[in-house]
mmCIF file of C-alpha atoms in Angstrom:
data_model
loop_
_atom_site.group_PDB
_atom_site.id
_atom_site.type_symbol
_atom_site.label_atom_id
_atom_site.label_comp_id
_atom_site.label_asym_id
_atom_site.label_seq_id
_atom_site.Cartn_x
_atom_site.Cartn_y
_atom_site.Cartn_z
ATOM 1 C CA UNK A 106 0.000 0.000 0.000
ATOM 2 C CA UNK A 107 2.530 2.255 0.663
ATOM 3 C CA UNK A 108 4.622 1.569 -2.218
ATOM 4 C CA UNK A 109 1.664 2.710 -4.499
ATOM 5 C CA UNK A 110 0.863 5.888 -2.396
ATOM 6 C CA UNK A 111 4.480 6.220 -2.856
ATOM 7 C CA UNK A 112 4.570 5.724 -6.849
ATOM 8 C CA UNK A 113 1.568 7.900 -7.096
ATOM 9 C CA UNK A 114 2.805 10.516 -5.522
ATOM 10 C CA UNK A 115 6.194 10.142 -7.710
ATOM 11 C CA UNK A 116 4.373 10.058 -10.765
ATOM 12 C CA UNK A 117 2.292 13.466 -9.719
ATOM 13 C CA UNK A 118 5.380 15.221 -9.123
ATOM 14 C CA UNK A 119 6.914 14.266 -12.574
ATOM 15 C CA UNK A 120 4.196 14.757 -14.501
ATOM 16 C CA UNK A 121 3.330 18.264 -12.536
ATOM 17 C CA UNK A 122 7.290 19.453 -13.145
ATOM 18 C CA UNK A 123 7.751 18.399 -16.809
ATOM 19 C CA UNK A 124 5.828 18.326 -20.013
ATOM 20 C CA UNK A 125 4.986 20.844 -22.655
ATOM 21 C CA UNK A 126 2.700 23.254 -20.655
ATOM 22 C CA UNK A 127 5.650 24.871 -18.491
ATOM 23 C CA UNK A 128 9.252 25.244 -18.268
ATOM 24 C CA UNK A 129 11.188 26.979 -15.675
ATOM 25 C CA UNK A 130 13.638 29.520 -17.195
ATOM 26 C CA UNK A 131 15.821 31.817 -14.606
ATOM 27 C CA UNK A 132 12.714 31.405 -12.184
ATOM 28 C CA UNK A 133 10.274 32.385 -14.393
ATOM 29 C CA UNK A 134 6.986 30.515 -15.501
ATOM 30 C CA UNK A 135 6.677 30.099 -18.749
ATOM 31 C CA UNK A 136 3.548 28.575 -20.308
ATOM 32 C CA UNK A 137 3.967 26.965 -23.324
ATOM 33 C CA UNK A 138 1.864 24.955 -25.771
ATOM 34 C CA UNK A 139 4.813 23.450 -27.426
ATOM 35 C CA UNK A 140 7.458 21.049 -26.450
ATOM 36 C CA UNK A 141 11.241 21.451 -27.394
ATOM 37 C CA UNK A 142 12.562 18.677 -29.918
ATOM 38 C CA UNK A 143 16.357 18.306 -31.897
ATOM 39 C CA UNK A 144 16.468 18.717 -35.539
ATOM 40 C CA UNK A 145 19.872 18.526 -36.990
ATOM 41 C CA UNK A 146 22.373 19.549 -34.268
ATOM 42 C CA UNK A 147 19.320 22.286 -33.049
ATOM 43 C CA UNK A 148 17.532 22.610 -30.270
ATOM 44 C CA UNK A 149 14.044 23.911 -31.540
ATOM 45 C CA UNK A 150 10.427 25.354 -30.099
ATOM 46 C CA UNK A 151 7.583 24.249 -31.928
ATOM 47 C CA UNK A 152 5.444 20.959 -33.341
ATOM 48 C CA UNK A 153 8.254 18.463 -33.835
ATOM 49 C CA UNK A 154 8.266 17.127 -37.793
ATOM 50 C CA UNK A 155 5.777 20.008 -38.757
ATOM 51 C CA UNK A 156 7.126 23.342 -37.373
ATOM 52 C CA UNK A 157 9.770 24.819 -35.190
ATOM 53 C CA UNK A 158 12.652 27.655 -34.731
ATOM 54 C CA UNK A 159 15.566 27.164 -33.033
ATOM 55 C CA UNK A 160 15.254 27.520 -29.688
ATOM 56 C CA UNK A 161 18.284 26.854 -27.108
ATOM 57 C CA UNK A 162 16.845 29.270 -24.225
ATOM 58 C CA UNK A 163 19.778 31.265 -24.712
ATOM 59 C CA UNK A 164 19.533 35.037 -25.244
ATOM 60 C CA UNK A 165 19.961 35.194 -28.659
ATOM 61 C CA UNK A 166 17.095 32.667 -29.580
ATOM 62 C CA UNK A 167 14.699 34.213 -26.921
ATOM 63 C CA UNK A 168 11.785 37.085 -27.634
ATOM 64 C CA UNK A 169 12.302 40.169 -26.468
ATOM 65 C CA UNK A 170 10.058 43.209 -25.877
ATOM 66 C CA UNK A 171 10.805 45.446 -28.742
ATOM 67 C CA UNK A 172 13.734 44.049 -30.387
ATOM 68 C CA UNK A 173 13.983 42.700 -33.623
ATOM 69 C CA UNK A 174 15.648 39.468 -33.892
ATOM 70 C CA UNK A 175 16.434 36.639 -36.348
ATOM 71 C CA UNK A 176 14.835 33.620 -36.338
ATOM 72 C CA UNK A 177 14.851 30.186 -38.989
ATOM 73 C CA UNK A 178 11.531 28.594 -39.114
ATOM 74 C CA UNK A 179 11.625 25.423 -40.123
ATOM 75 C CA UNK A 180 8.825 22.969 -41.760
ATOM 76 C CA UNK A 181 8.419 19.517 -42.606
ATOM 77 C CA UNK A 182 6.278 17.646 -45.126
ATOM 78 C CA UNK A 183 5.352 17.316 -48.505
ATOM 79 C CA UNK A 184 7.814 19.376 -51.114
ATOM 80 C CA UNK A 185 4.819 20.439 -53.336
ATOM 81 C CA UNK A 186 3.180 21.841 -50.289
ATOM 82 C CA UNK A 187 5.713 24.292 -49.711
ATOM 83 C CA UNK A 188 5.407 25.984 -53.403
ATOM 84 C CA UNK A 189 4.359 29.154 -52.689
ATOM 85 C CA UNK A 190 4.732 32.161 -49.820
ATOM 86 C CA UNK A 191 5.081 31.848 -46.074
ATOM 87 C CA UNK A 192 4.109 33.717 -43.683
ATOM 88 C CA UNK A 193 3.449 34.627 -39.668
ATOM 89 C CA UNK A 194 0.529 36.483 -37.700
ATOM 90 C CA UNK A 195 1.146 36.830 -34.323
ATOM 91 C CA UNK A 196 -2.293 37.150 -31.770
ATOM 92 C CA UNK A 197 -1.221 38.129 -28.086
ATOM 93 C CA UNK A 198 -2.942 35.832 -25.348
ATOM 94 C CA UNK A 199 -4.639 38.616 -23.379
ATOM 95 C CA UNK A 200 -6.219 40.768 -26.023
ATOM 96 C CA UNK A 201 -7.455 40.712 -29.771
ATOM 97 C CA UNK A 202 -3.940 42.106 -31.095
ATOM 98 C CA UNK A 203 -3.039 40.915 -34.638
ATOM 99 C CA UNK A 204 0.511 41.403 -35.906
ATOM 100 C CA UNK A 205 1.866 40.316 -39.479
ATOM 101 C CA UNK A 206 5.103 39.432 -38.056
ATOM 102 C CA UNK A 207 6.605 37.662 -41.169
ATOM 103 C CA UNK A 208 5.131 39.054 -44.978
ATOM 104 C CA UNK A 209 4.828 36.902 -47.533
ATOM 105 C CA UNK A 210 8.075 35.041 -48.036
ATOM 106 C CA UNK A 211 9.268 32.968 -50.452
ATOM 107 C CA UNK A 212 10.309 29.397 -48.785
ATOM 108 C CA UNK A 213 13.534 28.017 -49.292
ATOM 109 C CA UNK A 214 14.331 24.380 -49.466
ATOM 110 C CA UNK A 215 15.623 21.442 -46.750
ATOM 111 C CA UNK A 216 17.739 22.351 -43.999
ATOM 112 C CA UNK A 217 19.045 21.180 -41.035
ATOM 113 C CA UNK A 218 17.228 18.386 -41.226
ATOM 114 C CA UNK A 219 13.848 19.994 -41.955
ATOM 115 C CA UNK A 220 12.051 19.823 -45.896
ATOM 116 C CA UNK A 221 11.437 23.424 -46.086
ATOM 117 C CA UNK A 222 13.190 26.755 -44.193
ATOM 118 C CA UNK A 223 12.087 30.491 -44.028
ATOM 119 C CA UNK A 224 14.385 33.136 -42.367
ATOM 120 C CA UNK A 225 12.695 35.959 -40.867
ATOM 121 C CA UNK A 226 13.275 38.542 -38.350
ATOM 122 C CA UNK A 227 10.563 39.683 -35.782
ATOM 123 C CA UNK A 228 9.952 41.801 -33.046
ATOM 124 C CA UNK A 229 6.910 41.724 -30.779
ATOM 125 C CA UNK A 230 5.321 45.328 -29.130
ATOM 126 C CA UNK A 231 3.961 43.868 -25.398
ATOM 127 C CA UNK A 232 5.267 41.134 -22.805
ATOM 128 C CA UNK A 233 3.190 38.179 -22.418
ATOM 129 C CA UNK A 234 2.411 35.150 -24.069
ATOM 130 C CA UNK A 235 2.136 34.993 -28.053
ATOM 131 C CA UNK A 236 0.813 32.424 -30.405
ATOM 132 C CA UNK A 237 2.478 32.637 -33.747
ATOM 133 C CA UNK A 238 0.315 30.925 -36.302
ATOM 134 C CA UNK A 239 2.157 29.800 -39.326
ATOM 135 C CA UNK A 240 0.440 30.397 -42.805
ATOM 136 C CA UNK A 241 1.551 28.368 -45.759
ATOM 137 C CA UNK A 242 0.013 29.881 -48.969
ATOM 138 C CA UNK A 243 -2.934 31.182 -46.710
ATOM 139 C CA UNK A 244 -3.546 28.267 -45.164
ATOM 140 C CA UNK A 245 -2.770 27.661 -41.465
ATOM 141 C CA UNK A 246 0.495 24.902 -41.438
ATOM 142 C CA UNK A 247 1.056 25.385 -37.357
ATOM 143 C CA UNK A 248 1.638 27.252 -34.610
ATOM 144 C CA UNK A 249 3.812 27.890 -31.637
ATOM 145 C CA UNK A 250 3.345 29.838 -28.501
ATOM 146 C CA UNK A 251 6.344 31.827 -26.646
ATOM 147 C CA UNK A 252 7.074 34.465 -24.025
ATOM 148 C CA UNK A 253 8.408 37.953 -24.749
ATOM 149 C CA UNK A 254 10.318 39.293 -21.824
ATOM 150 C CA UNK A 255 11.295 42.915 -21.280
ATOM 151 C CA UNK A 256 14.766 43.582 -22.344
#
């Protein structure tokens, strides 16, 4: 009996601590829809073997309020599915906001182990919690949440 009050309680506290809906980053909570996966030799945020960008937690690969940074999007799938334009509208969690973070873009072919690749740059106007929702000739391929912090 008490080895399965025991295993319960082990498997609670695992399950509470991991996962894709939070990660603890320099004692922050950040909420997050999608899980971290490897591609290549990258580290990267997103739906693993649809959509990601590379994503190491370091500074360089993190949002910022404000600041316009470089970021490789990365899609897999079908190479006639990617003919055509790419791009990114950004909705902020606690209000009706609508940003075209990423125009129209022409998308490049495989990369780092991904089918298709987009670079981009992008900078986000209020702290919080963002869903980026990926558009692949107007047609919604994925999305993936993540946190800009004030820099």
């Amino acid at each position: 009996m008490r080895f399965a009050l025991l295993l319960f309680l082990l498997m609670f506290v695992l399950t509470s601590c991991s996962g894709e809906n939070g990660v603890e980053l320099e004692g922050e909570h950040v909420q997050r829809v999608n899980a971290t996966f490897t591609s290549g030799q990258y580290e990267m945020l997103g739906q693993e073997r649809k959509l990601g960008i590379i994503y190491d937690g370091s500074e360089v690969s993190r949002f910022y309020l404000g600041k316009t940074q470089k970021y490789m999007w990365y899609l897999w799938g079908d190479s006639k599915e990617f003919q055509g334009t790419f791009k990114v509208i950004a909705s902020h969690q606690d209000n009706d906001e609508k940003l075209e973070v990423v125009k129209k873009s022409s998308i490049g072919g495989p990369l780092n182990g991904a089918d298709a690749h987009i670079p981009s740059q992008i900078s986000l106007p209020a702290e919080g919690q963002w869903r980026l929702d990926a558009y692949v000739n107007d047609v919604l391929f994925g999305s993936i949440d993540v946190m800009v912090h004030e820099g």
